[in-house]
Coordinates of C-alpha atoms in Angstrom, one line a residue:
M1 CA 1.3 19.6 -3.8
A2 CA -1.8 17.4 -4.1
Y3 CA -4.5 17.8 -6.8
L4 CA -8.2 17.4 -7.3
V5 CA -9.5 16.2 -10.7
A6 CA -12.1 18.7 -11.8
D7 CA -13.2 16.7 -14.9
P8 CA -12.4 13.0 -15.5
A9 CA -12.3 13.4 -19.3
P10 CA -9.3 15.7 -19.7
F11 CA -7.6 14.0 -16.7
R12 CA -4.1 14.8 -17.7
R13 CA -4.7 18.4 -18.6
R14 CA -7.1 19.8 -15.9
L15 CA -5.5 19.3 -12.5
I16 CA -6.5 21.9 -10.0
P17 CA -4.6 22.6 -6.7
I18 CA -6.9 21.9 -3.7
F19 CA -4.6 23.0 -0.8
S20 CA -5.8 26.3 0.3
P21 CA -4.3 27.5 3.7
A22 CA -7.6 27.0 5.5
A23 CA -8.6 23.7 4.0
S24 CA -5.4 21.7 3.5
V25 CA -5.6 19.8 6.8
L26 CA -9.4 19.5 6.8
R27 CA -10.4 18.0 3.5
C28 CA -8.7 16.2 0.6
P29 CA -11.2 15.4 -2.1
R30 CA -10.3 12.5 -4.5
P31 CA -11.2 11.8 -8.2
S32 CA -14.5 10.4 -9.0
D33 CA -14.9 6.6 -9.3
G34 CA -15.2 6.9 -13.1
A35 CA -12.0 8.7 -13.4
R36 CA -10.2 6.2 -11.1
R37 CA -11.3 3.3 -13.3
R38 CA -10.3 5.0 -16.6
F39 CA -6.9 6.2 -15.3
P40 CA -5.9 3.9 -12.4
S41 CA -2.2 4.9 -12.5
L42 CA -2.9 8.6 -12.3
A43 CA -5.5 8.0 -9.5
K44 CA -2.9 6.1 -7.4
E45 CA -0.4 8.9 -7.9
N46 CA -3.1 11.5 -6.9
D47 CA -3.8 9.5 -3.8
R48 CA -0.2 9.4 -2.8
D49 CA 0.0 13.2 -3.3
I50 CA -3.0 13.7 -1.2
N51 CA -1.7 11.6 1.7
R52 CA 1.6 13.3 1.5
G53 CA -0.1 16.6 1.6
R54 CA -2.1 15.7 4.6
R55 CA 1.1 15.0 6.5
N56 CA 3.0 18.0 5.3
S57 CA 0.6 20.7 4.5
M58 CA 0.5 22.0 8.1
M59 CA 4.2 22.3 8.2
E60 CA 4.3 24.0 4.8
L61 CA 1.7 26.5 5.8
V62 CA 3.4 27.7 9.0
R63 CA 7.1 27.3 8.0
G64 CA 7.3 30.9 6.6
A65 CA 5.2 32.4 9.4
G66 CA 7.2 30.7 12.2
G67 CA 10.5 31.9 10.8
S68 CA 9.6 35.4 9.6
G69 CA 7.5 36.6 12.4
A70 CA 4.4 36.8 10.2
A71 CA 1.0 36.0 11.4
V72 CA -0.1 32.4 11.0
P73 CA -2.9 32.0 8.4
S74 CA -6.3 32.1 9.9
G75 CA -7.1 28.5 8.8
V76 CA -4.1 27.3 10.7
S77 CA -4.8 29.4 13.7
H78 CA -8.3 27.9 13.9
G79 CA -7.1 24.4 13.3
A80 CA -3.6 23.7 14.5
S81 CA -3.5 26.3 17.3
N82 CA -6.5 24.6 18.8
A83 CA -5.4 21.1 17.8
P84 CA -1.5 21.0 18.0
W85 CA -1.6 17.2 18.1
L86 CA -2.1 17.4 14.3
L87 CA 1.5 18.5 13.9
Y88 CA 2.9 15.1 15.0
T89 CA 2.6 11.5 13.9
S90 CA 1.6 8.6 16.2
R91 CA 5.2 7.5 16.4
Q92 CA 6.4 11.0 17.4
R93 CA 3.7 11.2 20.1
A94 CA 4.8 7.7 21.4
V95 CA 8.4 8.9 21.7
F96 CA 7.3 12.1 23.5
L97 CA 5.2 10.1 25.9
A98 CA 8.1 7.7 26.6
V99 CA 10.5 10.6 27.3
L100 CA 7.9 12.2 29.7
F101 CA 7.4 8.8 31.4
F102 CA 11.1 8.5 32.2
V103 CA 11.2 12.1 33.3
G104 CA 8.3 11.4 35.6
A105 CA 9.9 8.3 36.9
S106 CA 13.1 10.2 37.7
N107 CA 11.0 12.9 39.4
N108 CA 9.5 10.3 41.8
I109 CA 12.7 8.3 42.3
D110 CA 14.6 11.4 43.4
R111 CA 11.7 12.5 45.6
N112 CA 11.0 9.2 47.4
I113 CA 14.5 7.6 47.6
L114 CA 15.1 9.6 50.8
G115 CA 12.6 7.5 52.7
V116 CA 14.6 4.3 52.5
L117 CA 17.9 6.1 53.2
L118 CA 16.7 7.8 56.5
P119 CA 18.0 5.1 58.9
Q120 CA 21.6 5.3 57.6
I121 CA 21.4 9.2 57.5
K122 CA 20.0 9.2 61.0
A123 CA 22.9 7.0 62.2
E124 CA 25.7 9.0 60.5
F125 CA 24.5 12.5 61.5
V126 CA 23.0 11.4 64.8
L127 CA 19.6 13.0 64.1
S128 CA 16.4 13.1 66.0
D129 CA 13.1 11.9 64.4
T130 CA 12.0 15.6 64.4
E131 CA 14.9 16.5 62.2
L132 CA 14.2 13.5 59.9
G133 CA 10.6 14.7 59.6
L134 CA 11.8 18.2 58.8
L135 CA 14.1 16.8 56.1
S136 CA 11.5 14.6 54.5
G137 CA 8.6 16.9 54.9
I138 CA 8.4 20.7 55.0
V139 CA 11.9 21.3 53.7
F140 CA 10.8 19.7 50.4
A141 CA 7.1 20.4 50.3
F142 CA 7.2 24.2 51.0
F143 CA 9.4 25.1 48.0
Y144 CA 7.8 22.4 45.9
A145 CA 4.4 24.0 46.4
T146 CA 5.2 27.7 46.4
L147 CA 7.6 27.7 43.4
G148 CA 5.1 25.7 41.3
I149 CA 3.0 28.7 40.2
P150 CA 5.9 31.0 39.0
I151 CA 7.5 28.1 37.1
A152 CA 4.1 27.2 35.7
R153 CA 3.5 30.7 34.4
W154 CA 6.9 30.5 32.7
A155 CA 5.8 27.1 31.2
D156 CA 2.5 28.7 29.9
R157 CA 4.5 31.2 27.9
G158 CA 7.9 29.7 27.3
D159 CA 9.6 26.7 25.7
R160 CA 8.3 23.8 27.8
P161 CA 10.8 21.1 26.7
I162 CA 13.7 23.5 27.8
I163 CA 11.9 24.3 31.0
L164 CA 11.3 20.7 31.8
S165 CA 14.9 19.8 30.9
L166 CA 16.3 22.6 33.2
S167 CA 14.0 21.4 36.0
L168 CA 15.3 17.8 35.5
L169 CA 18.9 19.1 35.6
V170 CA 18.3 21.1 38.8
W171 CA 16.5 18.3 40.8
S172 CA 19.0 15.7 39.6
A173 CA 22.1 17.8 40.3
T174 CA 20.8 18.6 43.8
T175 CA 20.0 15.0 44.4
A176 CA 23.6 14.1 43.6
L177 CA 24.7 16.9 45.9
C178 CA 22.7 15.2 48.7
G179 CA 25.3 12.3 48.3
V180 CA 28.2 14.6 49.2
A181 CA 26.6 16.5 52.0
Q182 CA 28.7 16.6 55.2
T183 CA 26.2 18.0 57.6
F184 CA 22.5 18.0 58.2
W185 CA 22.0 21.5 57.0
Q186 CA 24.0 20.9 53.8
L187 CA 21.7 17.9 53.2
A188 CA 18.6 20.1 54.0
L189 CA 19.8 22.8 51.5
A190 CA 20.2 20.1 48.8
R191 CA 16.7 18.8 49.5
I192 CA 15.4 22.4 49.1
G193 CA 17.0 22.3 45.6
V194 CA 15.3 19.0 44.8
G195 CA 11.9 20.5 45.8
A196 CA 12.6 23.7 43.8
G197 CA 13.5 21.7 40.7
E198 CA 10.6 19.3 40.9
A199 CA 8.2 22.2 41.2
G200 CA 8.5 22.6 37.4
A201 CA 8.0 18.9 36.5
L202 CA 4.3 18.0 36.7
P203 CA 2.7 21.2 35.4
T204 CA 5.1 21.4 32.5
A205 CA 5.0 17.7 31.5
Q206 CA 1.2 17.5 31.7
S207 CA 0.8 20.7 29.7
L208 CA 2.9 19.1 27.0
I209 CA 0.8 15.9 27.0
A210 CA -2.4 18.1 26.6
D211 CA -0.9 19.5 23.4
Y212 CA 0.5 16.3 22.1
F213 CA -2.7 14.3 22.4
A214 CA -6.3 15.0 21.3
P215 CA -8.9 15.2 24.1
E216 CA -10.4 11.8 23.2
K217 CA -6.9 10.2 23.5
R218 CA -5.5 12.3 26.3
A219 CA -6.7 10.3 29.3
G220 CA -4.9 7.2 28.0
A221 CA -1.7 9.2 27.6
M222 CA -2.2 10.7 31.0
G223 CA -2.7 7.2 32.5
V224 CA 0.7 6.1 31.1
F225 CA 2.4 9.2 32.5
I226 CA 0.8 8.9 35.9
L227 CA 2.0 5.3 36.0
S228 CA 5.5 6.8 36.1
A229 CA 4.8 7.9 39.6
A230 CA 4.2 4.4 40.8
M231 CA 7.2 3.1 38.9
G232 CA 9.4 5.9 40.3
Y233 CA 8.1 5.3 43.8
A234 CA 8.8 1.6 43.6
G235 CA 12.1 2.2 41.9
G236 CA 13.2 4.6 44.6
L237 CA 12.5 2.1 47.3
I238 CA 14.0 -0.9 45.6
L239 CA 17.0 0.7 43.9
G240 CA 17.7 2.9 46.9
G241 CA 17.4 0.1 49.4
Y242 CA 19.7 -2.2 47.3
V243 CA 22.4 0.4 46.7
A244 CA 22.3 1.7 50.3
Q245 CA 22.6 -1.9 51.7
H246 CA 25.6 -2.7 49.5
Y247 CA 27.3 0.7 48.9
G248 CA 25.9 3.2 51.4
W249 CA 23.3 6.0 51.2
R250 CA 25.6 8.5 49.5
S251 CA 26.1 6.2 46.5
A252 CA 22.3 5.9 46.1
F253 CA 21.9 9.6 45.9
L254 CA 24.8 9.9 43.4
I255 CA 23.6 7.2 41.1
V256 CA 20.1 8.5 40.6
G257 CA 21.2 12.1 40.5
I258 CA 23.8 11.6 37.8
A259 CA 21.4 9.5 35.8
G260 CA 19.0 12.4 35.7
V261 CA 21.7 14.9 34.8
V262 CA 22.6 12.7 31.8
M263 CA 18.9 12.5 30.8
A264 CA 18.3 16.3 30.8
P265 CA 19.9 17.0 27.4
V266 CA 18.2 14.0 25.9
C267 CA 14.9 15.4 27.1
A268 CA 15.6 18.7 25.5
L269 CA 16.6 17.1 22.2
L270 CA 13.7 14.7 21.8
L271 CA 10.7 16.8 23.0
K272 CA 9.2 19.4 20.7
E273 CA 7.4 22.6 21.5
P274 CA 4.2 23.0 19.3
R275 CA 4.2 26.8 19.9
K276 CA 7.3 27.2 17.8
I277 CA 5.3 25.9 14.8
I278 CA 1.8 27.2 15.5
A279 CA 2.7 30.8 16.3
A280 CA 5.7 33.0 16.1
K281 CA 4.8 34.6 19.4
T282 CA 2.9 33.6 22.5
V283 CA 0.9 36.5 24.0
A284 CA 2.0 37.2 27.6
E285 CA -0.9 37.1 30.0
P286 CA -0.6 38.9 33.4
M287 CA -0.8 36.5 36.3
R288 CA -3.9 38.2 37.8
V289 CA -5.7 37.8 34.5
A290 CA -4.9 34.1 34.2
L291 CA -6.0 33.5 37.8
A292 CA -9.2 35.5 37.3
E293 CA -10.1 33.6 34.2
L294 CA -9.5 30.3 35.8
V295 CA -11.4 31.1 39.1
K296 CA -14.4 32.4 37.3
N297 CA -14.8 29.1 35.5
P298 CA -17.2 27.0 37.6
A299 CA -16.1 23.7 36.0
Y300 CA -12.5 24.5 37.0
R301 CA -13.5 25.4 40.5
C302 CA -15.3 22.1 40.9
I303 CA -12.3 20.1 39.6
L304 CA -10.0 22.1 41.9
Y305 CA -12.1 21.3 44.9
A306 CA -12.3 17.6 43.9
M307 CA -8.5 17.3 43.4
V308 CA -7.6 19.0 46.7
I309 CA -10.0 16.6 48.5
Y310 CA -8.4 13.7 46.6
F311 CA -4.9 14.7 47.8
F312 CA -6.2 15.3 51.3
M313 CA -7.4 11.7 51.4
G314 CA -4.2 10.4 49.9
Y315 CA -1.9 12.2 52.2
G316 CA -4.1 12.0 55.3
A317 CA -5.6 8.4 55.1
L318 CA -3.4 6.2 52.9
V319 CA -0.2 7.4 54.6
F320 CA -1.3 5.6 57.8
I321 CA -2.2 2.2 56.2
V322 CA 1.1 0.6 57.0
S323 CA 0.9 1.8 60.6
L324 CA -2.6 0.5 60.9
M325 CA -1.4 -3.0 59.7
T326 CA 1.3 -3.1 62.3
R327 CA -1.1 -2.1 65.1
L328 CA -4.1 -4.3 64.1
F329 CA -2.4 -7.5 63.0
D330 CA 0.9 -7.5 65.0
V331 CA 3.2 -7.6 62.0
N332 CA 6.5 -5.8 61.7
V333 CA 7.1 -2.8 59.5
Q334 CA 8.9 -4.8 56.8
V335 CA 6.0 -7.2 56.3
A336 CA 3.4 -4.3 56.4
G337 CA 5.4 -2.2 54.1
A338 CA 6.0 -5.0 51.6
T339 CA 2.3 -6.0 51.7
F340 CA 0.9 -2.5 51.1
G341 CA 3.7 -1.6 48.7
T342 CA 2.9 -4.6 46.5
I343 CA -0.8 -3.9 46.5
A344 CA -0.1 -0.2 45.8
V345 CA 2.2 -0.8 42.8
I346 CA 0.0 -3.4 41.2
G347 CA -3.1 -1.4 41.8
A348 CA -1.4 1.7 40.3
V349 CA -0.4 -0.1 37.2
V350 CA -3.8 -1.7 36.6
G351 CA -5.8 1.3 37.7
S352 CA -3.9 4.0 35.8
L353 CA -4.0 2.1 32.5
L354 CA -7.6 1.1 33.0
G355 CA -8.7 4.6 33.9
G356 CA -6.9 6.1 30.9
F357 CA -8.2 3.8 28.3
L358 CA -11.7 3.7 29.8
S359 CA -11.9 7.5 29.7
N360 CA -10.6 7.5 26.1
H361 CA -13.4 5.2 25.0
L362 CA -16.1 7.1 26.8
A363 CA -14.8 10.5 25.7
K364 CA -15.5 9.5 22.0
R365 CA -19.2 9.7 22.9
N366 CA -19.1 12.7 25.2
L367 CA -16.2 14.7 26.7
A368 CA -18.3 15.1 29.8
N369 CA -17.7 11.4 30.4
V370 CA -14.1 12.2 31.3
P371 CA -14.9 13.9 34.7
R372 CA -17.9 11.6 35.1
T373 CA -15.5 8.6 35.1
A374 CA -13.4 10.2 37.8
G375 CA -16.4 11.2 39.8
W376 CA -18.0 7.7 39.9
A377 CA -14.6 6.1 40.7
M378 CA -14.3 8.5 43.7
I379 CA -17.8 7.6 45.0
I380 CA -17.5 3.8 44.4
C381 CA -14.1 3.5 46.1
V382 CA -15.4 4.7 49.5
P383 CA -17.5 1.6 50.4
I384 CA -14.7 -0.6 49.1
F385 CA -12.1 1.0 51.2
E386 CA -14.4 1.0 54.2
Y387 CA -15.0 -2.7 53.8
A388 CA -11.2 -3.4 53.5
L389 CA -10.4 -1.4 56.6
S390 CA -13.1 -3.2 58.6
R391 CA -11.5 -6.7 58.1
S392 CA -10.3 -8.6 61.1
T393 CA -7.4 -10.3 59.4
L394 CA -4.6 -9.1 57.1
S395 CA -5.3 -11.7 54.5
A396 CA -9.0 -10.7 54.3
M397 CA -7.9 -7.1 53.6
Y398 CA -5.8 -8.0 50.5
V399 CA -8.5 -8.1 47.8
P400 CA -10.8 -5.2 48.8
L401 CA -7.7 -3.0 49.5
F402 CA -6.4 -3.8 46.1
L403 CA -9.7 -2.9 44.5
G404 CA -9.8 0.4 46.4
V405 CA -6.3 1.3 45.4
M406 CA -7.0 0.3 41.8
L407 CA -10.1 2.6 41.8
Q408 CA -8.0 5.4 43.4
N409 CA -5.7 5.1 40.4
V410 CA -8.6 4.7 37.9
M411 CA -9.7 8.2 38.8
S412 CA -6.3 9.9 38.3
P413 CA -6.0 10.0 34.5
P414 CA -9.6 11.4 33.9
M415 CA -9.2 13.7 36.8
F416 CA -6.1 15.4 35.4
T417 CA -7.5 15.3 31.9
S418 CA -10.7 17.0 33.0
L419 CA -8.6 19.9 34.3
Y420 CA -7.1 20.5 30.9
L421 CA -10.5 20.3 29.2
V422 CA -11.6 23.5 30.9
C423 CA -8.5 25.7 30.5
D424 CA -6.7 27.2 27.5
S425 CA -3.3 26.0 26.4
N426 CA -1.6 29.1 27.8
R427 CA -3.0 28.5 31.3
R428 CA -2.7 24.7 31.6
A429 CA 0.5 24.6 33.7
T430 CA -0.8 27.4 35.9
A431 CA -4.1 25.6 36.4
L432 CA -2.3 22.5 37.7
A433 CA 0.2 24.5 39.7
I434 CA -2.7 26.1 41.6
V435 CA -4.1 22.7 42.3
L436 CA -0.8 21.4 43.5
L437 CA -0.3 24.4 45.7
F438 CA -3.5 23.8 47.7
A439 CA -3.1 20.0 47.4
N440 CA 0.3 20.2 49.1
L441 CA -0.6 22.8 51.7
V442 CA -4.0 21.4 52.6
G443 CA -3.4 17.7 51.8
L444 CA 0.2 17.3 53.0
G445 CA -0.1 20.0 55.7
L446 CA -3.5 19.2 57.2
G447 CA -4.3 15.6 56.0
P448 CA -1.9 13.7 58.3
F449 CA -2.4 16.1 61.1
I450 CA -6.2 15.7 61.1
A451 CA -6.0 11.9 60.8
G452 CA -3.6 11.8 63.7
A453 CA -5.8 14.2 65.8
I454 CA -8.9 12.1 65.3
S455 CA -6.9 9.0 66.2
D456 CA -5.6 10.6 69.4
Y457 CA -9.1 11.9 70.3
L458 CA -10.6 8.4 70.0
A459 CA -7.6 6.5 71.5
P460 CA -8.7 6.7 75.2
T461 CA -12.0 5.1 74.2
Y462 CA -11.1 2.6 71.5
G463 CA -7.3 2.0 72.0
P464 CA -4.5 3.0 69.6
A465 CA -5.2 0.4 67.0
E466 CA -9.0 0.8 66.7
S467 CA -8.8 4.6 67.0
L468 CA -6.5 4.8 64.0
R469 CA -8.8 2.5 62.1
W470 CA -11.8 4.8 62.8
A471 CA -9.7 7.9 61.9
I472 CA -8.8 6.5 58.5
M473 CA -12.4 5.3 57.8
I474 CA -13.7 8.8 58.7
L475 CA -11.3 10.5 56.4
F476 CA -12.2 8.3 53.4
L477 CA -15.8 9.7 53.6
V478 CA -14.6 13.0 52.1
M479 CA -14.3 11.2 48.8
F480 CA -18.1 11.4 48.4
A481 CA -17.7 15.2 48.2
A482 CA -14.9 14.9 45.7
G483 CA -17.0 12.7 43.5
G484 CA -19.9 15.1 43.7
F485 CA -17.7 18.0 42.6
M486 CA -16.4 16.0 39.6
L487 CA -20.0 15.0 38.5
R488 CA -21.0 18.7 38.8
A489 CA -18.0 19.6 36.6
A490 CA -19.2 17.0 34.1
R491 CA -22.6 18.8 33.9
Y492 CA -21.0 22.1 33.2
I493 CA -18.9 20.6 30.4
E494 CA -21.9 18.8 28.9
Q495 CA -23.9 22.0 28.9
A496 CA -21.1 24.0 27.3
T497 CA -20.7 21.3 24.6
R498 CA -24.4 21.1 23.9
E499 CA -24.6 24.9 23.6
G500 CA -21.5 25.2 21.5
H501 CA -19.5 27.3 24.1
P502 CA -15.8 26.9 24.5
L503 CA -15.0 24.6 27.4
A504 CA -12.5 27.0 28.8
S505 CA -15.4 29.4 29.5
T506 CA -17.8 26.9 31.0

């Protein structure tokens, strides 16, 4: 218990408790300067009590409510339920973020390792390229996209660390099962399991980050988490290639799969669910109500449109960069892959960290600066990518291509953070799952197809190399529209902040 000195004269006799349920985490008055000079030892003791109270008062207030089923005091409901990051220290939040980083890396390793193993799988099972495309595309993407929403609804109401740990266990176990598959269809069924498990990864993990970190610090944390995708992508290619070369493709699946199975219980133990402390019960919201509340929010709609366009560009344009290099500059796939892979990894590291910390800095002035950062990055990256793609030599492409990829990653942390600014905690996973549903169906389903169709249409006139160049350059223009939607979302958020309205109802 901390105390406030009401009168410095009878310091030792008149100590009045200051921790009321509503005020304990909001203010901790201290003795007057005169009292501190006259009784320095008691003043220091009082300071220690106040600091200890600031750390522990929230837990003391809700301990009884969380265990007994009683309602949380109104002061806590207004403070902690709307600011769950107050429940944890900086060290705890760092541990949570580290765990989520490794979970995200495992997610991307297990997803992308298949690409480097395809030649050996093709040789062993005598598969066609169509079957390989089926295995690496729709078999994974369909279940990954469609199962995301029901799992996200569970995450919006349930214990997210447990849900994330179960998802990790499922995708890791089925990745390991890929290593013991004896036929193509057994391998396809195992990949379906990987897609089903990973459907619960991104919405659940990012929903936790939104509760662990305050809005002005969230983009930095999101940048670190998004960096796990680049690390996982590179790790899957490097580790998978090395193990496959020396021990075979089955060993590669088994190693990464078993590692994830071991990580699952660690994830469940180290991550914490703020809902267990803040409230004894989370109100179940019908799916149609959640969707209606999200869709009627104009800021959310703008962010949804921008993110779908972003993934459309990523799946449709960037996926052809390696092929473009081989056609334009007469280099083999190994050289083109290593070149763009290196640029992509370095650009992802620099861009994700820069985007996160830049957004954090600007958010302290105005939360609308978060989507504004993403919007301007989307707009500025277009001429840089266009300049890079117009170069006549591979070496001349290095620097502008790196700058474009870096900006593409700068926009990612504030883009995802903006999404969580405009939806309540019990809808965050659902909000992202809706984005990923359309991003995968529209981006992965239509992006490569439209790019290829444009290239084929222009090929008789410009040839296969130049037609692909023009197709990619045309597709990049859609990022102007994405940037416009993010800037419009920023205006909605700024207006709601200025008028004192909740951002979730902008």
